[in-house]
Tab-separated table of C-alpha atoms in Angstrom:
chain	number	residue	atom	x	y	z
A	1491	MET	CA	-7.270	73.403	-77.051
A	1492	THR	CA	-8.870	70.643	-74.971
A	1493	THR	CA	-12.020	68.778	-75.879
A	1494	LEU	CA	-14.921	68.559	-73.466
A	1495	SER	CA	-14.034	65.001	-72.481
A	1496	GLU	CA	-10.514	66.140	-71.550
A	1497	ARG	CA	-11.697	68.809	-69.103
A	1498	ILE	CA	-12.440	68.468	-65.433
A	1499	SER	CA	-15.707	70.286	-64.943
A	1500	GLN	CA	-18.687	70.909	-62.719
A	1501	SER	CA	-21.479	73.429	-63.156
A	1502	ALA	CA	-24.711	74.606	-61.598
A	1503	PHE	CA	-25.619	76.316	-64.867
A	1504	ASP	CA	-26.193	73.466	-67.320
A	1505	GLY	CA	-30.003	73.680	-66.966
A	1506	SER	CA	-30.419	70.105	-65.750
A	1507	ARG	CA	-32.797	69.117	-62.984
A	1508	LEU	CA	-31.298	68.695	-59.543
A	1509	ARG	CA	-31.760	65.858	-57.077
A	1510	VAL	CA	-30.838	66.706	-53.469
A	1511	VAL	CA	-30.308	63.898	-50.965
A	1512	LEU	CA	-30.118	64.672	-47.245
A	1513	LEU	CA	-29.043	61.801	-44.979
A	1514	LEU	CA	-29.941	62.223	-41.306
A	1515	ASP	CA	-29.153	60.314	-38.144
A	1516	LEU	CA	-31.664	61.276	-35.414
A	1517	HIS	CA	-31.186	61.350	-31.668
A	1518	ASP	CA	-33.018	58.593	-29.827
A	1519	GLY	CA	-36.595	59.628	-29.040
A	1520	ALA	CA	-36.501	62.677	-31.330
A	1521	GLN	CA	-38.714	61.249	-34.092
A	1522	GLN	CA	-41.938	63.097	-33.215
A	1523	ASN	CA	-40.235	66.460	-32.769
A	1524	PHE	CA	-38.394	65.873	-36.021
A	1525	LEU	CA	-41.645	65.155	-37.862
A	1526	LYS	CA	-43.199	68.377	-36.539
A	1527	ALA	CA	-40.167	70.363	-37.655
A	1528	TYR	CA	-40.201	68.649	-41.051
A	1529	GLU	CA	-43.893	69.466	-41.619
A	1530	HIS	CA	-43.116	73.138	-41.056
A	1531	MET	CA	-40.059	72.992	-43.299
A	1532	ARG	CA	-41.766	71.212	-46.188
A	1533	ASN	CA	-44.623	73.730	-46.199
A	1534	GLN	CA	-42.046	76.492	-46.473
A	1535	VAL	CA	-39.974	74.874	-49.203
A	1536	ALA	CA	-43.051	73.928	-51.262
A	1537	SER	CA	-43.558	77.607	-52.057
A	1538	VAL	CA	-39.961	78.218	-53.135
A	1539	PRO	CA	-39.642	78.899	-56.900
A	1540	GLY	CA	-37.959	76.005	-58.703
A	1541	HIS	CA	-38.961	73.344	-56.164
A	1542	ILE	CA	-40.705	70.323	-57.726
A	1543	SER	CA	-41.180	67.725	-55.010
A	1544	ASP	CA	-39.693	66.093	-51.953
A	1545	GLN	CA	-39.936	62.825	-50.034
A	1546	LEU	CA	-39.266	61.882	-46.428
A	1547	CYS	CA	-38.088	58.301	-45.876
A	1548	GLN	CA	-37.226	56.227	-42.803
A	1549	SER	CA	-34.823	53.293	-42.851
A	1550	ILE	CA	-36.427	49.847	-42.602
A	1551	GLU	CA	-33.215	48.569	-40.968
A	1552	ASN	CA	-32.354	51.392	-38.549
A	1553	PRO	CA	-35.294	53.647	-37.537
A	1554	SER	CA	-32.855	56.374	-36.435
A	1555	GLN	CA	-31.706	56.833	-40.045
A	1556	TRP	CA	-33.844	59.092	-42.239
A	1557	LEU	CA	-33.609	60.396	-45.769
A	1558	ILE	CA	-35.041	63.540	-47.374
A	1559	THR	CA	-34.894	63.766	-51.157
A	1560	SER	CA	-36.043	66.740	-53.173
A	1561	GLU	CA	-36.142	67.568	-56.855
A	1562	TRP	CA	-35.590	71.026	-58.317
A	1563	GLU	CA	-35.987	72.473	-61.800
A	1564	SER	CA	-32.265	73.305	-61.769
A	1565	ALA	CA	-29.453	74.025	-59.338
A	1566	PRO	CA	-29.628	77.872	-59.158
A	1567	PRO	CA	-33.032	78.122	-57.392
A	1568	PHE	CA	-31.992	75.461	-54.893
A	1569	LEU	CA	-28.691	77.213	-54.157
A	1570	ALA	CA	-30.483	80.546	-53.743
A	1571	TRP	CA	-32.835	78.921	-51.220
A	1572	VAL	CA	-30.315	76.837	-49.267
A	1573	ASN	CA	-27.970	79.828	-48.861
A	1574	SER	CA	-30.699	82.251	-47.757
A	1575	GLU	CA	-31.386	83.587	-44.272
A	1576	GLU	CA	-34.910	82.183	-44.610
A	1577	HIS	CA	-33.465	78.687	-44.958
A	1578	VAL	CA	-31.187	79.165	-41.927
A	1579	GLU	CA	-34.223	79.989	-39.780
A	1580	THR	CA	-36.457	77.316	-41.342
A	1581	VAL	CA	-34.109	74.413	-40.572
A	1582	ARG	CA	-33.064	75.635	-37.128
A	1583	PRO	CA	-35.712	73.477	-35.295
A	1584	LEU	CA	-34.270	70.349	-36.965
A	1585	HIS	CA	-30.853	70.745	-35.364
A	1586	ASN	CA	-31.933	69.652	-31.893
A	1587	CYS	CA	-33.293	66.419	-33.363
A	1588	VAL	CA	-30.354	65.424	-35.536
A	1589	ARG	CA	-27.114	63.744	-34.481
A	1590	ASP	CA	-25.472	63.928	-37.912
A	1591	THR	CA	-26.378	65.005	-41.450
A	1592	ARG	CA	-24.900	64.750	-44.907
A	1593	SER	CA	-26.152	66.634	-47.957
A	1594	LEU	CA	-25.539	65.418	-51.525
A	1595	ARG	CA	-26.521	67.222	-54.744
A	1596	PHE	CA	-26.787	65.529	-58.165
A	1597	SER	CA	-27.692	66.652	-61.661
A	1598	VAL	CA	-30.203	64.308	-63.303
A	1599	LEU	CA	-28.433	62.587	-66.201
A	1600	ARG	CA	-30.828	59.830	-67.318
A	1601	GLU	CA	-34.260	58.517	-66.295
A	1602	THR	CA	-35.983	55.161	-66.686
A	1603	GLY	CA	-39.413	53.843	-65.799
A	1604	LYS	CA	-42.931	53.761	-67.152
A	1605	LEU	CA	-43.196	57.536	-67.382
A	1606	HIS	CA	-39.805	57.994	-68.995
A	1607	THR	CA	-39.590	56.535	-72.474
A	1608	ALA	CA	-36.711	57.624	-74.683
A	1609	ALA	CA	-38.949	60.109	-76.504
A	1610	GLY	CA	-40.662	61.220	-73.319
A	1611	THR	CA	-37.375	61.978	-71.600
A	1612	GLN	CA	-36.406	64.276	-74.457
A	1613	GLU	CA	-39.733	66.080	-74.189
A	1614	LEU	CA	-39.298	66.586	-70.457
A	1615	GLY	CA	-35.884	68.151	-70.934
A	1616	GLY	CA	-33.856	69.311	-67.982
A	1617	LEU	CA	-31.398	66.406	-68.049
A	1618	GLN	CA	-27.657	66.814	-67.812
A	1619	PRO	CA	-26.622	66.289	-71.443
A	1620	PHE	CA	-23.343	64.450	-70.856
A	1621	PRO	CA	-21.299	63.004	-67.991
A	1622	ARG	CA	-18.635	65.297	-66.613
A	1623	VAL	CA	-15.044	64.330	-65.852
A	1624	GLY	CA	-14.065	64.684	-62.200
A	1625	ASP	CA	-10.842	64.448	-60.219
A	1626	ASN	CA	-12.251	63.231	-56.870
A	1627	VAL	CA	-11.613	66.697	-55.401
A	1628	VAL	CA	-14.342	68.715	-53.679
A	1629	ARG	CA	-13.886	72.486	-53.577
A	1630	HIS	CA	-15.533	74.724	-51.036
A	1631	ALA	CA	-14.979	78.188	-49.590
A	1632	LEU	CA	-15.881	80.195	-46.515
A	1633	THR	CA	-16.123	83.979	-46.349
A	1634	PHE	CA	-16.608	86.389	-43.479
A	1635	THR	CA	-15.732	89.959	-42.564
A	1636	VAL	CA	-13.582	91.315	-39.747
A	1637	LYS	CA	-13.828	94.657	-37.977
A	1638	PRO	CA	-12.317	97.498	-40.041
A	1639	GLY	CA	-8.838	98.311	-38.798
A	1640	SER	CA	-8.144	94.753	-37.629
A	1641	GLU	CA	-7.046	93.472	-41.037
A	1642	PRO	CA	-3.248	93.416	-40.342
A	1643	VAL	CA	-3.702	91.502	-37.082
A	1644	VAL	CA	-6.126	89.010	-38.661
A	1645	ALA	CA	-3.820	88.479	-41.650
A	1646	GLU	CA	-0.899	87.728	-39.320
A	1647	ILE	CA	-2.960	85.226	-37.322
A	1648	LEU	CA	-4.273	83.471	-40.421
A	1649	ALA	CA	-0.850	83.252	-42.042
A	1650	GLY	CA	1.008	81.914	-39.016
A	1651	TYR	CA	-0.777	78.756	-37.902
A	1652	ASP	CA	0.607	75.227	-38.209
A	1653	SER	CA	-1.086	73.122	-40.881
A	1654	PRO	CA	-3.271	70.274	-39.579
A	1655	ALA	CA	-2.619	66.672	-40.548
A	1656	ALA	CA	-3.613	66.160	-44.171
A	1657	LYS	CA	-4.897	62.600	-43.801
A	1658	VAL	CA	-8.466	62.384	-42.483
A	1659	ASP	CA	-9.082	58.677	-43.096
A	1660	GLU	CA	-8.202	56.099	-45.746
A	1661	HIS	CA	-10.569	57.757	-48.241
A	1662	THR	CA	-10.243	61.462	-47.393
A	1663	ARG	CA	-7.365	63.920	-47.195
A	1664	LEU	CA	-6.831	67.663	-47.286
A	1665	ARG	CA	-5.210	68.722	-50.522
A	1666	ARG	CA	-4.876	72.519	-50.515
A	1667	THR	CA	-5.956	75.576	-48.530
A	1668	SER	CA	-5.797	79.049	-50.070
A	1669	LEU	CA	-6.622	82.115	-47.990
A	1670	PHE	CA	-7.154	85.644	-49.316
A	1671	MET	CA	-8.320	89.037	-48.073
A	1672	HIS	CA	-9.984	91.969	-49.823
A	1673	GLY	CA	-10.363	94.900	-47.468
A	1674	ASN	CA	-11.953	93.403	-44.375
A	1675	ARG	CA	-13.353	90.353	-46.199
A	1676	VAL	CA	-11.657	86.980	-45.726
A	1677	VAL	CA	-12.044	84.094	-48.183
A	1678	ARG	CA	-10.713	80.631	-47.357
A	1679	ALA	CA	-10.872	78.084	-50.193
A	1680	VAL	CA	-10.213	74.404	-49.517
A	1681	GLU	CA	-9.649	71.388	-51.748
A	1682	VAL	CA	-10.460	67.963	-50.341
A	1683	GLU	CA	-10.006	64.513	-51.831
A	1684	GLY	CA	-12.962	62.399	-50.730
A	1685	ASP	CA	-15.613	63.467	-48.212
A	1686	LEU	CA	-15.805	67.237	-47.658
A	1687	MET	CA	-17.852	67.053	-44.453
A	1688	ALA	CA	-15.507	64.485	-42.919
A	1689	ALA	CA	-12.572	66.754	-43.733
A	1690	LEU	CA	-14.251	69.855	-42.271
A	1691	ARG	CA	-15.087	68.003	-39.058
A	1692	HIS	CA	-11.507	66.717	-38.898
A	1693	VAL	CA	-10.072	70.223	-39.333
A	1694	SER	CA	-12.396	71.758	-36.733
A	1695	ARG	CA	-11.086	69.318	-34.113
A	1696	GLN	CA	-7.401	70.050	-34.698
A	1697	PRO	CA	-5.894	72.116	-31.848
A	1698	GLU	CA	-3.853	74.352	-34.160
A	1699	VAL	CA	-6.953	75.266	-36.187
A	1700	ARG	CA	-9.089	75.679	-33.072
A	1701	ALA	CA	-6.495	78.091	-31.648
A	1702	VAL	CA	-6.579	80.207	-34.819
A	1703	GLU	CA	-10.389	80.328	-34.835
A	1704	GLU	CA	-10.422	81.417	-31.193
A	1705	ALA	CA	-7.723	84.025	-31.865
A	1706	ILE	CA	-9.733	85.766	-34.601
A	1707	ASN	CA	-13.033	85.657	-32.682
A	1708	PRO	CA	-12.610	89.163	-31.137
A	1709	TYR	CA	-12.137	90.664	-34.608
A	1710	LEU	CA	-15.161	89.134	-36.372
A	1711	GLU	CA	-18.054	91.379	-37.359
A	1712	GLN	CA	-20.468	88.480	-36.796
A	1713	ASP	CA	-20.287	87.170	-33.239
A	1714	ARG	CA	-19.905	83.439	-32.684
A	1715	ASP	CA	-19.270	81.031	-29.839
A	1716	LEU	CA	-17.460	77.910	-31.000
A	1717	ASN	CA	-18.402	76.186	-27.737
A	1718	ASP	CA	-22.089	76.603	-28.636
A	1719	PRO	CA	-22.936	74.128	-31.437
A	1720	ASP	CA	-25.908	76.222	-32.642
A	1721	SER	CA	-23.851	79.435	-32.760
A	1722	ALA	CA	-21.005	77.727	-34.629
A	1723	ARG	CA	-23.429	76.039	-37.052
A	1724	VAL	CA	-25.186	79.301	-37.914
A	1725	PHE	CA	-21.872	81.117	-38.416
A	1726	PHE	CA	-20.433	78.524	-40.786
A	1727	THR	CA	-23.758	78.185	-42.630
A	1728	ARG	CA	-23.777	81.919	-43.298
A	1729	ALA	CA	-20.078	81.865	-44.185
A	1730	ALA	CA	-20.441	79.058	-46.734
A	1731	LEU	CA	-19.447	80.069	-50.251
A	1732	PRO	CA	-20.218	77.051	-52.470
A	1733	ALA	CA	-18.529	76.312	-55.768
A	1734	VAL	CA	-21.031	76.777	-58.614
A	1735	HIS	CA	-18.712	76.243	-61.587
A	1736	ARG	CA	-15.345	74.590	-62.148
A	1737	LEU	CA	-13.339	74.101	-65.320
A	1738	ALA	CA	-9.778	72.826	-65.681
A	1739	SER	CA	-7.519	70.944	-68.016
A	1740	THR	CA	-6.659	67.387	-66.979
A	1741	GLY	CA	-2.995	68.142	-67.675
A	1742	LYS	CA	-0.374	68.365	-64.936
A	1743	GLU	CA	-0.104	71.731	-63.194
A	1744	ASP	CA	2.710	73.916	-64.519
A	1745	ASP	CA	5.230	75.466	-62.114
A	1746	ASP	CA	4.558	78.804	-63.844
A	1747	VAL	CA	0.901	78.726	-62.744
A	1748	LYS	CA	0.008	81.147	-59.945
A	1749	ARG	CA	-3.237	81.198	-57.962
A	1750	HIS	CA	-5.316	84.369	-57.694
A	1751	ALA	CA	-8.702	85.095	-56.135
A	1752	LEU	CA	-10.812	87.771	-57.813
A	1753	TYR	CA	-13.599	89.496	-55.887
A	1754	TYR	CA	-16.772	90.532	-57.755
A	1755	PRO	CA	-19.360	92.225	-55.500
A	1756	ALA	CA	-22.652	92.088	-57.401
A	1757	LYS	CA	-25.543	94.498	-57.391
A	1758	PRO	CA	-28.369	93.360	-55.081
A	1759	GLY	CA	-30.040	90.307	-56.571
A	1760	CYS	CA	-27.471	89.920	-59.372
A	1761	GLY	CA	-25.015	87.466	-57.804
A	1762	MET	CA	-26.263	84.390	-59.645
A	1763	ALA	CA	-26.396	86.232	-62.987
A	1764	LEU	CA	-22.838	87.466	-62.477
A	1765	ALA	CA	-21.602	83.957	-61.641
A	1766	ARG	CA	-23.386	82.601	-64.728
A	1767	LEU	CA	-21.735	85.240	-66.948
A	1768	LEU	CA	-18.278	84.369	-65.601
A	1769	ALA	CA	-18.971	80.647	-66.067
A	1770	GLY	CA	-19.808	81.273	-69.721
A	1771	GLN	CA	-16.598	83.225	-70.132
A	1772	ASP	CA	-14.570	80.368	-68.675
A	1773	GLU	CA	-16.262	77.877	-70.994
A	1774	ALA	CA	-15.383	80.069	-73.982
A	1775	ALA	CA	-11.782	80.568	-72.809
A	1776	ALA	CA	-11.310	76.797	-72.554
A	1777	ASP	CA	-11.524	76.622	-76.352
A	1778	ASP	CA	-8.756	79.216	-76.779
A	1779	PRO	CA	-5.257	77.661	-76.657
A	1780	SER	CA	-3.717	81.092	-76.014
A	1781	ALA	CA	-5.825	81.755	-72.909
A	1782	PRO	CA	-3.632	82.122	-69.801
A	1783	ILE	CA	-6.122	80.496	-67.399
A	1784	ASP	CA	-5.200	76.940	-66.433
A	1785	SER	CA	-8.256	76.428	-64.220
A	1786	SER	CA	-11.079	78.427	-62.708
A	1787	THR	CA	-13.491	77.858	-59.828
A	1788	ILE	CA	-16.403	80.233	-59.249
A	1789	PHE	CA	-17.835	80.526	-55.735
A	1790	GLN	CA	-21.114	82.361	-55.192
A	1791	ARG	CA	-23.486	83.116	-52.359
A	1792	ASP	CA	-26.119	85.857	-52.554
A	1793	ASP	CA	-24.314	88.867	-54.049
A	1794	ILE	CA	-20.783	87.707	-53.247
A	1795	VAL	CA	-18.901	86.167	-56.157
A	1796	VAL	CA	-15.288	85.015	-55.917
A	1797	ARG	CA	-13.435	83.480	-58.826
A	1798	LEU	CA	-10.344	81.423	-58.043
A	1799	VAL	CA	-8.092	81.321	-61.097
A	1800	ASP	CA	-4.809	79.543	-61.699
A	1801	VAL	CA	-3.018	81.692	-64.265
A	1802	ARG	CA	0.075	81.021	-66.367
A	1803	GLY	CA	2.387	83.999	-66.192
A	1804	SER	CA	1.310	87.505	-65.206
A	1805	ILE	CA	-2.381	88.297	-64.808
A	1806	ASP	CA	-1.691	91.661	-66.458
A	1807	ALA	CA	-0.729	90.021	-69.758
A	1808	ALA	CA	-4.358	89.313	-70.741
A	1809	PRO	CA	-6.593	91.262	-68.328
A	1810	LEU	CA	-9.811	90.779	-70.307
A	1811	GLN	CA	-9.531	87.004	-70.255
A	1812	VAL	CA	-8.393	86.870	-66.646
A	1813	ILE	CA	-11.204	89.096	-65.398
A	1814	GLY	CA	-13.829	87.340	-67.553
A	1815	ALA	CA	-14.686	90.160	-69.952
A	1816	HIS	CA	-13.224	88.930	-73.241
A	1817	GLY	CA	-15.427	89.366	-76.302
A	1818	PRO	CA	-17.927	91.861	-77.745
A	1819	ARG	CA	-19.926	93.761	-75.101
A	1820	LYS	CA	-18.713	91.475	-72.311
A	1821	ALA	CA	-17.059	94.355	-70.424
A	1822	SER	CA	-20.284	96.363	-70.405
A	1823	MET	CA	-22.316	93.274	-69.421
A	1824	LEU	CA	-19.988	92.677	-66.485
A	1825	ALA	CA	-20.120	96.346	-65.480
A	1826	ARG	CA	-23.919	96.317	-65.315
A	1827	LEU	CA	-23.853	93.507	-62.745
A	1828	LEU	CA	-21.182	94.957	-60.426
A	1829	ASP	CA	-21.918	96.960	-57.290
A	1830	ASN	CA	-20.054	100.282	-57.629
A	1831	GLU	CA	-20.359	101.136	-53.944
A	1832	ALA	CA	-18.925	97.806	-52.817
A	1833	LEU	CA	-16.126	98.170	-55.349
A	1834	GLY	CA	-15.205	101.549	-53.889
A	1835	ALA	CA	-15.068	102.982	-57.420
A	1836	ASP	CA	-17.038	103.111	-60.641
A	1837	ALA	CA	-17.557	99.772	-62.332
A	1838	PRO	CA	-15.482	99.330	-65.518
A	1839	ALA	CA	-17.483	100.764	-68.377
A	1840	GLU	CA	-15.009	100.134	-71.185
A	1841	GLU	CA	-12.439	97.487	-72.027
A	1842	GLU	CA	-9.574	99.847	-71.173
A	1843	ASP	CA	-10.929	100.070	-67.599
A	1844	MET	CA	-10.473	96.344	-67.069
A	1845	SER	CA	-6.802	96.534	-66.065
A	1846	ARG	CA	-7.689	98.944	-63.265
A	1847	PHE	CA	-10.634	96.799	-62.217
A	1848	LEU	CA	-8.437	93.690	-62.241
A	1849	ALA	CA	-6.001	95.405	-59.858
A	1850	ARG	CA	-8.895	96.230	-57.478
A	1851	ALA	CA	-10.496	92.773	-57.763
A	1852	ASP	CA	-7.271	90.810	-57.179
A	1853	MET	CA	-7.443	89.718	-53.537
A	1854	ARG	CA	-4.373	89.749	-51.294
A	1855	LEU	CA	-2.899	86.288	-50.817
A	1856	ILE	CA	-2.397	85.452	-47.137
A	1857	THR	CA	-1.394	81.802	-47.401
A	1858	ASP	CA	-1.566	79.012	-49.995
A	1859	ARG	CA	-0.733	75.613	-48.540
A	1860	HIS	CA	-0.376	72.309	-50.375
A	1861	ALA	CA	-0.611	69.071	-48.435
A	1862	PRO	CA	2.617	67.046	-48.642
């Protein structure tokens, strides 16, 4: 069993307030158009549940550099908003004004100032209760669907490309890329040491990756034109599958550990609740020394939930723990959140159904590449 301080962890479900920082570098002469677009955007976001406040700031040293900060009651309402189609359309007018952006998200850990005495901070609540241990690795995933019937061709293309250079710059490098398919759905999970956005830009410029992206274009269900910045931006925004929970031991990875991706299609509107349930199950399993899961990362967007698990031994040895349904009534709780139609079968109603569900949820591994 590992103590909390010995675990690498991140979570959108700890109830703490969220501070979002958006750094922007504007095109010359775009300030007025940017302000008009921002006024529209802030009026929209002000009505979003969970939003507390935001500020727009301009650099006193470089007028082309701007900063938008916003505060949210917690991470889940922000993630629901930023991953929505409404958000995609709301921020579209900003793109023509902006040369470069970088988004950072932080849980509020402590507060100081006249309004935040020690007692007052406790009354306010919503603070991250303890610092988390990190490993300087950012995890992110993309998901998209291909035309039914094209799955074998797409799998061959995605498995056969040459890996891009791992080193991005002196602070950033690609660490691992894992790619899975479930039916016609593709999930690509990446691990990056350092700056995720720098790594994604680096990868997108590599000729071997560009060739693969162009090769799968005819098979995508959502059209895109990689030569059109707006088309590419909208595609990858909609494909984003952010990590909402991560838990791992700080110990060295065992050679017996195998990576699996489990697909959990949620009922409409239940994606966040399903991800929260699985996160709670992973937290509980971390206290069980017999649990076969070495690490788990939960990705969620809308009603798509994917759980990346590194498992010691066979996943069939402890299906309830691997699938996230270990404990009283957990199987039935999970079943109530799953979309039967998307599963292609009835959701597991009893514990004995979990082995069959695990076999259906286990995505097909296409490639799993470690950087040298």
